[in-house]
Amino acid sequence: MGCGCSKLSACCWGSEYGGAVPEVQSVENEEGEVDNVPVFTEYSVETLKMATSGFAVENIVSEHGEKAPNVVYKGKLENQRRIAVKRFNRSAWPDARQFLEEARAVGLLRNHRLVNLLGCCCEGDERLLVAEYMLNDTLAKHLFHWETQPMKWAMRLRVALYLAQALEYCTNKGRALYHDLNAYRIVFDDDGNPRLSCFGLMKNSRDGRSYSTNLAFTPPEYLRTGRVTPESVMYSFGTLLLDLLSGKHIPPSHALDLIRDRNIQTLTDSCLEGQFSIDDGTELVRLASRCLQYEPRERPNPKSLVTALVPLQKDTEVPSHVLMGIAHGGAALPVSPLSEACLRMDLTAIHEILEKLGYKDDEGAATELSFQMWTNQMQETLNSKKKGDVAFRHKDFRAAIECYTLFIDGGTMVSPTVYARRSLSYLMSDMPQEAHNDALQAQVISPEWHIAAYLQAAALFALGSENEAQAALREASIHENKRNANA
């Protein structure tokens, strides 16, 4: 961004993440570009495994779960930045160079209307994309499967405008093609603002398939030629306008029949009654009809969409998270005794809490199972843990480290609690980096365990990484509150 280097210059991509990516204040230019997003980085598989707790099933955020051809995981880097990792199936992208070139080109884009691509990984058969993580679900979830409240008219108009602005930015930057634009490609950030996923700016795989949705929603020219064009993207935008208007996924042909018969009321979401004027509804229907023209050349471009949508906006001073009825990213969370202890760096209080907790969060992973016969190695491993527990209870932290290390190195059983106890023992022994490593390992084993995140916060405070520590503390509080709500 503004470095003056050529498109594929190494300085634009960064190196393997090592915690040196600077975080700066967000600054927007007239195109909505932001400079608080790290430069595009090529990650190792090992880094992304650690970030996603070994691609744990619990971290899958794809709408179709494990059976999706390309699975998306949530994750967290060492600097506490949350990420979304798209993992392609084995047969996708056999040409590593093609994958890297596509990813690097998309990685040049930086805009507040996009979920920005932070990097990629291309090792062996692995092809992974790394993007910003958006906390507040997809448009499909809020529009079709809402639980607390239907999306308000003002917010639906805002989604349409922000999406049009995202497409206009991409078009201006030479990335006018977007593959399979639909309600699952739009996600909401911490502030409740809608953003367009960067994943659709790349082909799904080597076969170049650009549409995976029902044929009833596919642009007619794509059915004829199998190729996506900028005009095809406008057709998909029209289907999204229908989604926003109706609150349902209505096939364009059926919607156009209703429009021709002037049966617009049937097309409109009954939940929106009284929220907009007939003129506003008619204008949105007219815009959708233009996007859905059979002849591609008769459809509008992104710039004209933005021009048409700006005057329709309502409640522009109301923040998106308020319109959406969702908790704001900066909202205060209840403070627990463990959270307070971490903030004060009261390691004695943390020790008391861990000692009282015992091993009940291990779900039997480290308990003595009643086998009739134990091998000598297993018995020795268990004895190491027992000795470590005695040392930990008596605050002999050096001895606890030695005994827990013997247990871990034995490799016969896995226990997040042992890693947590050794982490605190390292903190008590003034070894914060080792403590942080163990806290991360505990989270790899148990991705949503609040204790692991709290210990990361304590270790980061000890390392002098204040911002990262606060982020870990917030994550720990979220996990703890979710756990308490489900108890």
Tab-separated table of C-alpha atoms in Angstrom:
chain	number	residue	atom	x	y	z
A	1	MET	CA	0.000	0.000	0.000
A	2	GLY	CA	1.857	3.010	-1.256
A	3	CYS	CA	5.294	1.383	-1.069
A	4	GLY	CA	5.881	1.974	-4.775
A	5	CYS	CA	6.986	-1.601	-5.406
A	6	SER	CA	5.939	-3.808	-8.313
A	7	LYS	CA	2.877	-6.045	-8.034
A	8	LEU	CA	4.749	-9.192	-7.067
A	9	SER	CA	7.539	-7.581	-5.088
A	10	ALA	CA	8.485	-9.469	-1.935
A	11	CYS	CA	8.138	-6.392	0.260
A	12	CYS	CA	4.369	-6.401	-0.264
A	13	TRP	CA	3.798	-9.876	1.060
A	14	GLY	CA	5.619	-9.996	4.361
A	15	SER	CA	7.352	-13.103	5.573
A	16	GLU	CA	6.225	-16.054	7.659
A	17	TYR	CA	4.302	-14.519	10.570
A	18	GLY	CA	6.602	-13.922	13.481
A	19	GLY	CA	4.623	-11.450	15.560
A	20	ALA	CA	6.251	-8.444	13.892
A	21	VAL	CA	3.235	-7.228	11.881
A	22	PRO	CA	2.588	-3.666	13.041
A	23	GLU	CA	-0.877	-2.631	14.186
A	24	VAL	CA	-1.731	0.992	13.380
A	25	GLN	CA	-4.772	3.226	13.623
A	26	SER	CA	-7.321	2.717	10.852
A	27	VAL	CA	-7.121	5.461	8.235
A	28	GLU	CA	-9.451	5.575	5.220
A	29	ASN	CA	-8.832	7.348	1.934
A	30	GLU	CA	-11.522	8.489	-0.487
A	31	GLU	CA	-11.902	4.949	-1.873
A	32	GLY	CA	-12.551	3.469	1.553
A	33	GLU	CA	-9.126	1.814	1.666
A	34	VAL	CA	-7.769	1.140	5.153
A	35	ASP	CA	-4.176	0.832	6.291
A	36	ASN	CA	-4.648	-0.941	9.624
A	37	VAL	CA	-4.725	-4.359	7.943
A	38	PRO	CA	-1.390	-6.245	7.847
A	39	VAL	CA	0.322	-6.759	4.502
A	40	PHE	CA	-0.386	-10.013	2.684
A	41	THR	CA	1.600	-12.850	4.282
A	42	GLU	CA	2.510	-16.378	3.248
A	43	TYR	CA	1.893	-18.607	6.271
A	44	SER	CA	3.184	-22.083	7.023
A	45	VAL	CA	0.778	-24.988	7.521
A	46	GLU	CA	2.160	-25.332	11.053
A	47	THR	CA	1.212	-21.719	11.908
A	48	LEU	CA	-2.344	-22.238	10.651
A	49	LYS	CA	-2.639	-25.579	12.432
A	50	MET	CA	-1.716	-23.861	15.676
A	51	ALA	CA	-4.137	-20.990	14.944
A	52	THR	CA	-7.080	-23.355	14.337
A	53	SER	CA	-6.219	-25.861	17.083
A	54	GLY	CA	-5.190	-28.435	14.495
A	55	PHE	CA	-8.157	-27.667	12.190
A	56	ALA	CA	-10.473	-28.723	15.008
A	57	VAL	CA	-14.075	-29.580	14.156
A	58	GLU	CA	-15.163	-27.119	16.876
A	59	ASN	CA	-13.596	-24.308	14.845
A	60	ILE	CA	-15.496	-24.982	11.593
A	61	VAL	CA	-17.639	-21.997	10.599
A	62	SER	CA	-18.640	-23.122	7.077
A	63	GLU	CA	-22.371	-23.191	6.551
A	64	HIS	CA	-22.123	-26.815	5.411
A	65	GLY	CA	-19.660	-28.019	8.056
A	66	GLU	CA	-17.231	-30.845	7.435
A	67	LYS	CA	-19.019	-31.997	4.253
A	68	ALA	CA	-18.368	-28.725	2.432
A	69	PRO	CA	-15.812	-29.139	-0.383
A	70	ASN	CA	-13.802	-26.198	0.969
A	71	VAL	CA	-14.052	-25.869	4.754
A	72	VAL	CA	-13.700	-22.539	6.593
A	73	TYR	CA	-12.281	-22.498	10.139
A	74	LYS	CA	-12.044	-19.729	12.698
A	75	GLY	CA	-8.654	-19.294	14.305
A	76	LYS	CA	-6.311	-16.979	16.182
A	77	LEU	CA	-2.715	-16.008	15.499
A	78	GLU	CA	-0.087	-15.564	18.218
A	79	ASN	CA	-0.681	-11.807	18.253
A	80	GLN	CA	-4.352	-12.556	19.122
A	81	ARG	CA	-5.642	-11.458	15.677
A	82	ARG	CA	-8.687	-13.544	14.842
A	83	ILE	CA	-8.712	-15.104	11.386
A	84	ALA	CA	-10.867	-17.195	9.064
A	85	VAL	CA	-8.988	-19.967	7.225
A	86	LYS	CA	-10.436	-21.465	4.051
A	87	ARG	CA	-8.994	-24.921	3.374
A	88	PHE	CA	-9.475	-26.195	-0.163
A	89	ASN	CA	-9.949	-29.883	-0.888
A	90	ARG	CA	-6.993	-31.920	-2.128
A	91	SER	CA	-7.908	-31.803	-5.818
A	92	ALA	CA	-8.268	-28.028	-5.962
A	93	TRP	CA	-5.542	-25.767	-7.271
A	94	PRO	CA	-2.893	-28.324	-8.385
A	95	ASP	CA	-0.940	-25.429	-9.930
A	96	ALA	CA	0.719	-23.786	-6.919
A	97	ARG	CA	1.886	-20.784	-8.930
A	98	GLN	CA	-1.631	-20.059	-10.201
A	99	PHE	CA	-3.007	-20.249	-6.654
A	100	LEU	CA	-0.322	-17.911	-5.291
A	101	GLU	CA	-0.786	-15.373	-8.082
A	102	GLU	CA	-4.562	-15.301	-7.577
A	103	ALA	CA	-4.210	-14.971	-3.804
A	104	ARG	CA	-1.567	-12.260	-4.045
A	105	ALA	CA	-3.688	-10.221	-6.450
A	106	VAL	CA	-6.713	-10.398	-4.137
A	107	GLY	CA	-4.399	-9.664	-1.200
A	108	LEU	CA	-3.622	-6.241	-2.671
A	109	LEU	CA	-7.194	-5.118	-1.968
A	110	ARG	CA	-7.753	-3.313	1.317
A	111	ASN	CA	-11.197	-1.815	1.946
A	112	HIS	CA	-13.579	-1.284	4.865
A	113	ARG	CA	-16.405	-2.874	2.861
A	114	LEU	CA	-14.446	-6.110	2.299
A	115	VAL	CA	-13.401	-8.990	4.495
A	116	ASN	CA	-9.751	-8.472	3.585
A	117	LEU	CA	-7.460	-11.337	2.574
A	118	LEU	CA	-4.543	-11.426	5.027
A	119	GLY	CA	-2.525	-14.200	3.407
A	120	CYS	CA	-2.378	-17.738	2.108
A	121	CYS	CA	-0.553	-21.036	2.500
A	122	CYS	CA	0.730	-23.209	-0.318
A	123	GLU	CA	2.677	-26.208	1.032
A	124	GLY	CA	2.591	-29.637	-0.584
A	125	ASP	CA	-1.048	-30.399	-1.366
A	126	GLU	CA	-2.346	-27.773	1.047
A	127	ARG	CA	-4.049	-24.659	-0.356
A	128	LEU	CA	-5.360	-22.283	2.308
A	129	LEU	CA	-6.581	-18.696	2.361
A	130	VAL	CA	-6.413	-16.516	5.486
A	131	ALA	CA	-8.862	-13.643	5.937
A	132	GLU	CA	-10.137	-11.352	8.664
A	133	TYR	CA	-12.597	-13.098	10.976
A	134	MET	CA	-16.098	-11.645	11.127
A	135	LEU	CA	-17.826	-12.334	14.408
A	136	ASN	CA	-21.499	-11.800	13.624
A	137	ASP	CA	-22.561	-14.472	11.119
A	138	THR	CA	-23.776	-14.269	7.520
A	139	LEU	CA	-26.548	-12.301	5.835
A	140	ALA	CA	-28.281	-15.650	5.208
A	141	LYS	CA	-28.410	-16.290	8.963
A	142	HIS	CA	-29.814	-12.835	9.793
A	143	LEU	CA	-32.230	-12.741	6.863
A	144	PHE	CA	-33.545	-16.299	6.555
A	145	HIS	CA	-32.853	-17.917	9.947
A	146	TRP	CA	-33.157	-15.071	12.455
A	147	GLU	CA	-33.837	-15.932	16.089
A	148	THR	CA	-34.476	-12.703	18.009
A	149	GLN	CA	-35.603	-10.111	15.448
A	150	PRO	CA	-36.033	-9.797	11.662
A	151	MET	CA	-33.653	-7.432	9.890
A	152	LYS	CA	-34.995	-3.872	9.762
A	153	TRP	CA	-35.647	-2.079	6.477
A	154	ALA	CA	-32.951	0.539	7.165
A	155	MET	CA	-30.392	-2.220	7.721
A	156	ARG	CA	-31.416	-4.048	4.538
A	157	LEU	CA	-30.866	-0.851	2.555
A	158	ARG	CA	-27.479	-0.414	4.245
A	159	VAL	CA	-26.472	-3.966	3.299
A	160	ALA	CA	-27.379	-3.256	-0.352
A	161	LEU	CA	-25.378	-0.001	-0.394
A	162	TYR	CA	-22.289	-1.399	1.347
A	163	LEU	CA	-22.281	-4.387	-0.981
A	164	ALA	CA	-22.536	-2.126	-4.025
A	165	GLN	CA	-19.656	-0.017	-2.653
A	166	ALA	CA	-17.548	-3.155	-2.170
A	167	LEU	CA	-18.192	-4.238	-5.768
A	168	GLU	CA	-17.438	-0.716	-7.051
A	169	TYR	CA	-14.094	-0.708	-5.198
A	170	CYS	CA	-13.169	-4.146	-6.569
A	171	THR	CA	-14.144	-3.084	-10.095
A	172	ASN	CA	-12.021	0.064	-9.845
A	173	LYS	CA	-9.089	-2.129	-8.766
A	174	GLY	CA	-9.470	-4.492	-11.732
A	175	ARG	CA	-11.285	-7.300	-9.842
A	176	ALA	CA	-14.787	-6.962	-11.291
A	177	LEU	CA	-15.434	-10.720	-11.285
A	178	TYR	CA	-17.018	-12.188	-8.178
A	179	HIS	CA	-17.863	-15.871	-8.028
A	180	ASP	CA	-21.206	-17.063	-6.682
A	181	LEU	CA	-22.350	-13.855	-4.989
A	182	ASN	CA	-25.038	-14.828	-2.470
A	183	ALA	CA	-26.263	-14.201	1.073
A	184	TYR	CA	-23.599	-16.526	2.530
A	185	ARG	CA	-20.824	-14.337	1.068
A	186	ILE	CA	-21.855	-11.317	3.156
A	187	VAL	CA	-20.808	-11.351	6.806
A	188	PHE	CA	-21.058	-8.877	9.674
A	189	ASP	CA	-18.088	-7.481	11.588
A	190	ASP	CA	-17.702	-6.568	15.274
A	191	ASP	CA	-19.578	-3.297	14.683
A	192	GLY	CA	-22.436	-5.054	12.895
A	193	ASN	CA	-21.414	-3.647	9.507
A	194	PRO	CA	-21.896	-5.913	6.471
A	195	ARG	CA	-18.787	-6.856	4.501
A	196	LEU	CA	-18.234	-8.794	1.290
A	197	SER	CA	-16.093	-11.927	1.680
A	198	CYS	CA	-12.813	-11.854	-0.238
A	199	PHE	CA	-13.084	-15.607	-0.877
A	200	GLY	CA	-15.496	-15.029	-3.773
A	201	LEU	CA	-12.887	-12.942	-5.573
A	202	MET	CA	-11.006	-16.180	-6.294
A	203	LYS	CA	-12.205	-19.147	-8.295
A	204	ASN	CA	-13.413	-22.094	-6.228
A	205	SER	CA	-10.868	-24.439	-7.821
A	206	ARG	CA	-9.014	-25.348	-11.008
A	207	ASP	CA	-12.249	-26.168	-12.879
A	208	GLY	CA	-13.175	-22.486	-12.698
A	209	ARG	CA	-16.709	-23.224	-11.538
A	210	SER	CA	-18.173	-19.923	-10.463
A	211	TYR	CA	-21.640	-20.923	-9.278
A	212	SER	CA	-22.443	-23.654	-6.797
A	213	THR	CA	-25.967	-22.541	-5.971
A	214	ASN	CA	-29.298	-23.737	-7.386
A	215	LEU	CA	-29.515	-23.260	-11.171
A	216	ALA	CA	-32.666	-21.164	-10.693
A	217	PHE	CA	-30.449	-18.395	-9.283
A	218	THR	CA	-27.654	-18.643	-11.862
A	219	PRO	CA	-27.223	-15.893	-14.508
A	220	PRO	CA	-28.678	-17.061	-17.849
A	221	GLU	CA	-25.469	-16.351	-19.788
A	222	TYR	CA	-23.484	-18.533	-17.357
A	223	LEU	CA	-25.788	-21.443	-18.154
A	224	ARG	CA	-25.027	-20.882	-21.857
A	225	THR	CA	-21.264	-20.304	-21.723
A	226	GLY	CA	-20.063	-21.499	-18.300
A	227	ARG	CA	-18.214	-18.204	-17.861
A	228	VAL	CA	-18.745	-15.464	-15.305
A	229	THR	CA	-18.621	-11.817	-16.430
A	230	PRO	CA	-18.967	-8.507	-14.565
A	231	GLU	CA	-22.580	-8.419	-15.798
A	232	SER	CA	-23.152	-11.861	-14.219
A	233	VAL	CA	-22.170	-10.328	-10.868
A	234	MET	CA	-24.857	-7.668	-11.372
A	235	TYR	CA	-27.447	-10.409	-11.953
A	236	SER	CA	-26.431	-11.998	-8.636
A	237	PHE	CA	-26.699	-8.585	-6.995
A	238	GLY	CA	-30.292	-8.484	-8.231
A	239	THR	CA	-31.030	-11.833	-6.556
A	240	LEU	CA	-29.607	-10.411	-3.309
A	241	LEU	CA	-31.894	-7.373	-3.586
A	242	LEU	CA	-34.797	-9.817	-3.849
A	243	ASP	CA	-33.504	-11.619	-0.730
A	244	LEU	CA	-33.389	-8.325	1.169
A	245	LEU	CA	-36.857	-7.304	-0.009
A	246	SER	CA	-38.583	-10.619	0.633
A	247	GLY	CA	-36.630	-12.164	3.499
A	248	LYS	CA	-36.694	-15.356	1.441
A	249	HIS	CA	-34.568	-16.851	-1.324
A	250	ILE	CA	-37.005	-16.404	-4.212
A	251	PRO	CA	-36.005	-17.596	-7.727
A	252	PRO	CA	-35.627	-14.541	-10.009
A	253	SER	CA	-38.058	-15.935	-12.614
A	254	HIS	CA	-40.819	-16.192	-10.003
A	255	ALA	CA	-40.009	-12.726	-8.642
A	256	LEU	CA	-40.095	-11.172	-12.130
A	257	ASP	CA	-43.514	-12.747	-12.730
A	258	LEU	CA	-44.785	-11.118	-9.521
A	259	ILE	CA	-43.267	-7.782	-10.550
A	260	ARG	CA	-44.830	-7.956	-14.046
A	261	ASP	CA	-48.201	-8.686	-12.446
A	262	ARG	CA	-47.657	-5.704	-10.113
A	263	ASN	CA	-47.973	-8.135	-7.210
A	264	ILE	CA	-45.166	-6.481	-5.248
A	265	GLN	CA	-46.899	-6.932	-1.900
A	266	THR	CA	-46.570	-10.722	-2.235
A	267	LEU	CA	-42.853	-10.218	-2.868
A	268	THR	CA	-42.291	-8.076	0.235
A	269	ASP	CA	-41.368	-9.487	3.662
A	270	SER	CA	-44.425	-9.195	5.937
A	271	CYS	CA	-42.040	-8.405	8.831
A	272	LEU	CA	-41.322	-5.041	7.170
A	273	GLU	CA	-44.887	-3.770	7.323
A	274	GLY	CA	-44.979	-0.045	8.052
A	275	GLN	CA	-41.183	0.392	7.847
A	276	PHE	CA	-40.985	1.888	4.332
A	277	SER	CA	-42.995	3.871	1.802
A	278	ILE	CA	-44.481	2.480	-1.406
A	279	ASP	CA	-42.082	4.688	-3.371
A	280	ASP	CA	-39.016	3.246	-1.598
A	281	GLY	CA	-40.224	-0.313	-2.115
A	282	THR	CA	-40.981	0.361	-5.763
A	283	GLU	CA	-37.518	1.856	-6.306
A	284	LEU	CA	-35.783	-1.211	-4.838
A	285	VAL	CA	-37.940	-3.498	-7.001
A	286	ARG	CA	-37.078	-1.396	-10.061
A	287	LEU	CA	-33.363	-1.683	-9.259
A	288	ALA	CA	-33.640	-5.454	-8.812
A	289	SER	CA	-35.485	-5.730	-12.147
A	290	ARG	CA	-32.691	-3.850	-13.919
A	291	CYS	CA	-30.067	-6.165	-12.432
A	292	LEU	CA	-32.066	-9.228	-13.521
A	293	GLN	CA	-32.364	-8.254	-17.204
A	294	TYR	CA	-31.857	-11.240	-19.485
A	295	GLU	CA	-29.421	-9.325	-21.700
A	296	PRO	CA	-26.214	-8.654	-19.718
A	297	ARG	CA	-25.561	-5.299	-21.425
A	298	GLU	CA	-28.860	-3.939	-20.069
A	299	ARG	CA	-27.836	-4.376	-16.437
A	300	PRO	CA	-26.381	-1.503	-14.330
A	301	ASN	CA	-22.765	-1.305	-13.177
A	302	PRO	CA	-21.654	-1.016	-9.527
A	303	LYS	CA	-21.155	2.754	-9.715
A	304	SER	CA	-24.745	3.343	-10.872
A	305	LEU	CA	-25.984	0.983	-8.153
A	306	VAL	CA	-24.246	3.084	-5.493
A	307	THR	CA	-25.728	6.271	-6.985
A	308	ALA	CA	-29.229	4.754	-6.902
A	309	LEU	CA	-28.945	3.343	-3.375
A	310	VAL	CA	-27.497	6.373	-1.543
A	311	PRO	CA	-30.746	8.437	-1.597
A	312	LEU	CA	-32.741	5.462	-0.251
A	313	GLN	CA	-30.739	5.164	2.990
A	314	LYS	CA	-32.596	5.549	6.309
A	315	ASP	CA	-31.439	6.110	9.908
A	316	THR	CA	-27.902	6.787	8.700
A	317	GLU	CA	-26.863	8.095	12.140
A	318	VAL	CA	-27.840	4.845	13.886
A	319	PRO	CA	-24.897	2.399	14.256
A	320	SER	CA	-25.283	-0.937	12.477
A	321	HIS	CA	-25.013	-2.983	15.675
A	322	VAL	CA	-28.005	-1.067	17.080
A	323	LEU	CA	-30.093	-1.680	13.952
A	324	MET	CA	-29.067	-5.346	14.037
A	325	GLY	CA	-29.812	-5.749	17.738
A	326	ILE	CA	-26.449	-7.387	18.419
A	327	ALA	CA	-23.895	-6.797	21.176
A	328	HIS	CA	-21.205	-4.327	20.186
A	329	GLY	CA	-17.600	-5.522	19.996
A	330	GLY	CA	-16.593	-3.011	22.671
A	331	ALA	CA	-19.405	-3.859	25.085
A	332	ALA	CA	-18.347	-4.547	28.642
A	333	LEU	CA	-18.310	-8.173	29.771
A	334	PRO	CA	-18.951	-9.409	33.322
A	335	VAL	CA	-15.702	-9.601	35.288
A	336	SER	CA	-14.997	-12.953	36.930
A	337	PRO	CA	-12.522	-13.674	39.771
A	338	LEU	CA	-10.107	-15.240	37.256
A	339	SER	CA	-10.369	-12.218	34.957
A	340	GLU	CA	-9.644	-9.882	37.876
A	341	ALA	CA	-6.696	-12.031	38.960
A	342	CYS	CA	-5.196	-11.843	35.448
A	343	LEU	CA	-5.669	-8.059	35.287
A	344	ARG	CA	-3.910	-7.660	38.655
A	345	MET	CA	-1.350	-10.307	37.683
A	346	ASP	CA	-2.197	-11.956	41.005
A	347	LEU	CA	-0.551	-15.306	40.272
A	348	THR	CA	-1.356	-16.619	43.764
A	349	ALA	CA	-5.084	-16.092	43.136
A	350	ILE	CA	-4.789	-17.819	39.743
A	351	HIS	CA	-3.030	-20.725	41.462
A	352	GLU	CA	-5.869	-21.068	43.987
A	353	ILE	CA	-8.470	-21.127	41.192
A	354	LEU	CA	-6.565	-23.752	39.176
A	355	GLU	CA	-6.021	-25.883	42.262
A	356	LYS	CA	-9.761	-25.814	43.102
A	357	LEU	CA	-10.695	-26.578	39.496
A	358	GLY	CA	-8.634	-29.759	39.480
A	359	TYR	CA	-9.035	-31.858	36.337
A	360	LYS	CA	-12.789	-31.593	35.843
A	361	ASP	CA	-12.375	-29.747	32.515
A	362	ASP	CA	-10.260	-32.532	31.033
A	363	GLU	CA	-13.306	-34.725	30.289
A	364	GLY	CA	-11.380	-37.781	31.447
A	365	ALA	CA	-8.376	-37.149	29.206
A	366	ALA	CA	-5.912	-37.332	32.088
A	367	THR	CA	-7.793	-39.406	34.636
A	368	GLU	CA	-6.720	-42.852	35.719
A	369	LEU	CA	-8.877	-45.222	33.671
A	370	SER	CA	-9.559	-48.606	35.283
A	371	PHE	CA	-7.594	-50.841	32.950
A	372	GLN	CA	-6.640	-54.189	34.460
A	373	MET	CA	-3.098	-53.921	33.189
A	374	TRP	CA	-0.844	-50.925	32.752
A	375	THR	CA	2.372	-50.889	30.834
A	376	ASN	CA	5.370	-49.635	32.773
A	377	GLN	CA	5.494	-46.545	30.558
A	378	MET	CA	1.867	-45.624	31.300
A	379	GLN	CA	2.352	-46.123	35.015
A	380	GLU	CA	5.480	-43.974	35.003
A	381	THR	CA	3.606	-41.254	33.085
A	382	LEU	CA	0.778	-41.264	35.616
A	383	ASN	CA	3.228	-41.160	38.505
A	384	SER	CA	4.886	-38.094	36.925
A	385	LYS	CA	1.522	-36.321	36.823
A	386	LYS	CA	0.776	-37.247	40.448
A	387	LYS	CA	4.155	-35.941	41.600
A	388	GLY	CA	3.599	-32.799	39.553
A	389	ASP	CA	0.200	-32.275	41.205
A	390	VAL	CA	1.731	-32.608	44.674
A	391	ALA	CA	4.475	-30.116	43.795
A	392	PHE	CA	1.905	-27.736	42.257
A	393	ARG	CA	-0.272	-27.903	45.372
A	394	HIS	CA	2.708	-27.103	47.582
A	395	LYS	CA	3.862	-24.311	45.243
A	396	ASP	CA	7.120	-26.039	44.387
A	397	PHE	CA	6.857	-24.785	40.824
A	398	ARG	CA	10.299	-25.881	39.594
A	399	ALA	CA	9.546	-29.461	40.618
A	400	ALA	CA	6.047	-29.170	39.090
A	401	ILE	CA	7.602	-28.126	35.760
A	402	GLU	CA	9.955	-31.115	35.778
A	403	CYS	CA	7.229	-33.639	36.636
A	404	TYR	CA	4.649	-32.246	34.221
A	405	THR	CA	7.302	-32.233	31.497
A	406	LEU	CA	7.908	-35.952	32.067
A	407	PHE	CA	4.137	-36.534	31.776
A	408	ILE	CA	3.857	-34.506	28.564
A	409	ASP	CA	6.950	-36.063	27.000
A	410	GLY	CA	5.590	-39.523	27.815
A	411	GLY	CA	2.998	-38.910	25.112
A	412	THR	CA	0.546	-41.603	26.273
A	413	MET	CA	-2.174	-39.155	27.412
A	414	VAL	CA	-3.117	-35.569	26.596
A	415	SER	CA	-4.273	-33.149	29.279
A	416	PRO	CA	-5.055	-29.446	28.787
A	417	THR	CA	-5.018	-29.026	32.566
A	418	VAL	CA	-1.419	-30.261	32.806
A	419	TYR	CA	-0.409	-27.671	30.176
A	420	ALA	CA	-2.339	-25.005	32.118
A	421	ARG	CA	-0.642	-25.953	35.392
A	422	ARG	CA	2.800	-26.009	33.789
A	423	SER	CA	2.007	-22.644	32.176
A	424	LEU	CA	1.302	-21.080	35.577
A	425	SER	CA	4.378	-22.797	37.014
A	426	TYR	CA	6.461	-21.148	34.272
A	427	LEU	CA	4.877	-17.776	35.099
A	428	MET	CA	5.715	-18.271	38.781
A	429	SER	CA	9.292	-19.084	37.714
A	430	ASP	CA	9.580	-15.880	35.627
A	431	MET	CA	9.480	-17.730	32.275
A	432	PRO	CA	6.597	-15.932	30.485
A	433	GLN	CA	7.379	-17.103	26.934
A	434	GLU	CA	7.305	-20.757	27.983
A	435	ALA	CA	4.097	-20.015	29.906
A	436	HIS	CA	2.517	-18.520	26.774
A	437	ASN	CA	3.531	-21.529	24.661
A	438	ASP	CA	1.868	-23.915	27.134
A	439	ALA	CA	-1.298	-21.805	27.308
A	440	LEU	CA	-1.497	-21.923	23.499
A	441	GLN	CA	-1.023	-25.703	23.575
A	442	ALA	CA	-3.844	-26.046	26.107
A	443	GLN	CA	-6.084	-24.155	23.686
A	444	VAL	CA	-5.033	-26.410	20.803
A	445	ILE	CA	-6.315	-29.374	22.840
A	446	SER	CA	-9.445	-27.558	24.064
A	447	PRO	CA	-10.206	-24.645	21.652
A	448	GLU	CA	-12.889	-22.860	23.722
A	449	TRP	CA	-11.461	-23.467	27.187
A	450	HIS	CA	-11.504	-20.138	29.020
A	451	ILE	CA	-8.640	-21.127	31.357
A	452	ALA	CA	-6.243	-21.460	28.397
A	453	ALA	CA	-7.161	-17.980	27.129
A	454	TYR	CA	-6.830	-16.434	30.614
A	455	LEU	CA	-3.349	-17.908	30.992
A	456	GLN	CA	-2.401	-16.533	27.578
A	457	ALA	CA	-3.498	-13.107	28.813
A	458	ALA	CA	-1.418	-13.436	31.984
A	459	ALA	CA	1.647	-14.539	29.999
A	460	LEU	CA	1.205	-11.681	27.517
A	461	PHE	CA	0.916	-9.158	30.357
A	462	ALA	CA	4.174	-10.581	31.755
A	463	LEU	CA	5.780	-10.224	28.313
A	464	GLY	CA	4.725	-6.568	28.154
A	465	SER	CA	2.310	-7.142	25.243
A	466	GLU	CA	-0.525	-5.043	26.654
A	467	ASN	CA	-2.804	-4.899	23.568
A	468	GLU	CA	-2.498	-8.623	22.851
A	469	ALA	CA	-3.097	-9.402	26.533
A	470	GLN	CA	-6.297	-7.327	26.578
A	471	ALA	CA	-7.517	-9.131	23.439
A	472	ALA	CA	-6.816	-12.528	25.047
A	473	LEU	CA	-8.571	-11.391	28.227
A	474	ARG	CA	-11.678	-10.412	26.279
A	475	GLU	CA	-11.679	-13.724	24.426
A	476	ALA	CA	-11.356	-15.592	27.729
A	477	SER	CA	-14.309	-13.655	29.176
A	478	ILE	CA	-16.433	-14.473	26.121
A	479	HIS	CA	-15.636	-18.186	26.473
A	480	GLU	CA	-16.311	-18.100	30.213
A	481	ASN	CA	-19.649	-16.305	29.855
A	482	LYS	CA	-20.749	-18.665	27.093
A	483	ARG	CA	-19.794	-21.614	29.272
A	484	ASN	CA	-21.703	-20.229	32.252
A	485	ALA	CA	-24.777	-19.561	30.085
A	486	ASN	CA	-24.779	-23.174	28.899
A	487	ALA	CA	-24.160	-24.645	32.358
